[in-house]
């Protein structure tokens, strides 16, 4: 699922 991947990528990516 692309949706899950996007969320995971965003969560793993640095917030700041």
PDB file of C-alpha atoms in Angstrom:
ATOM      1  CA  UNK A   1       0.000   0.000   0.000  1.00  0.00           C
ATOM      2  CA  UNK A   2       1.385   3.379  -0.967  1.00  0.00           C
ATOM      3  CA  UNK A   3      -0.515   5.157   1.802  1.00  0.00           C
ATOM      4  CA  UNK A   4       1.215   3.146   4.525  1.00  0.00           C
ATOM      5  CA  UNK A   5       4.591   3.646   2.852  1.00  0.00           C
ATOM      6  CA  UNK A   6       4.116   7.412   2.771  1.00  0.00           C
ATOM      7  CA  UNK A   7       3.212   7.534   6.445  1.00  0.00           C
ATOM      8  CA  UNK A   8       6.155   5.340   7.396  1.00  0.00           C
ATOM      9  CA  UNK A   9       8.537   7.396   5.288  1.00  0.00           C
ATOM     10  CA  UNK A  10       7.287  10.617   6.852  1.00  0.00           C
ATOM     11  CA  UNK A  11       7.541   9.188  10.376  1.00  0.00           C
ATOM     12  CA  UNK A  12      11.097   7.965   9.706  1.00  0.00           C
ATOM     13  CA  UNK A  13      12.069  11.260   8.078  1.00  0.00           C
ATOM     14  CA  UNK A  14      13.384  14.050  10.352  1.00  0.00           C
ATOM     15  CA  UNK A  15      10.618  16.311  11.610  1.00  0.00           C
ATOM     16  CA  UNK A  16      12.822  19.412  11.777  1.00  0.00           C
TER      17      UNK A  16
END
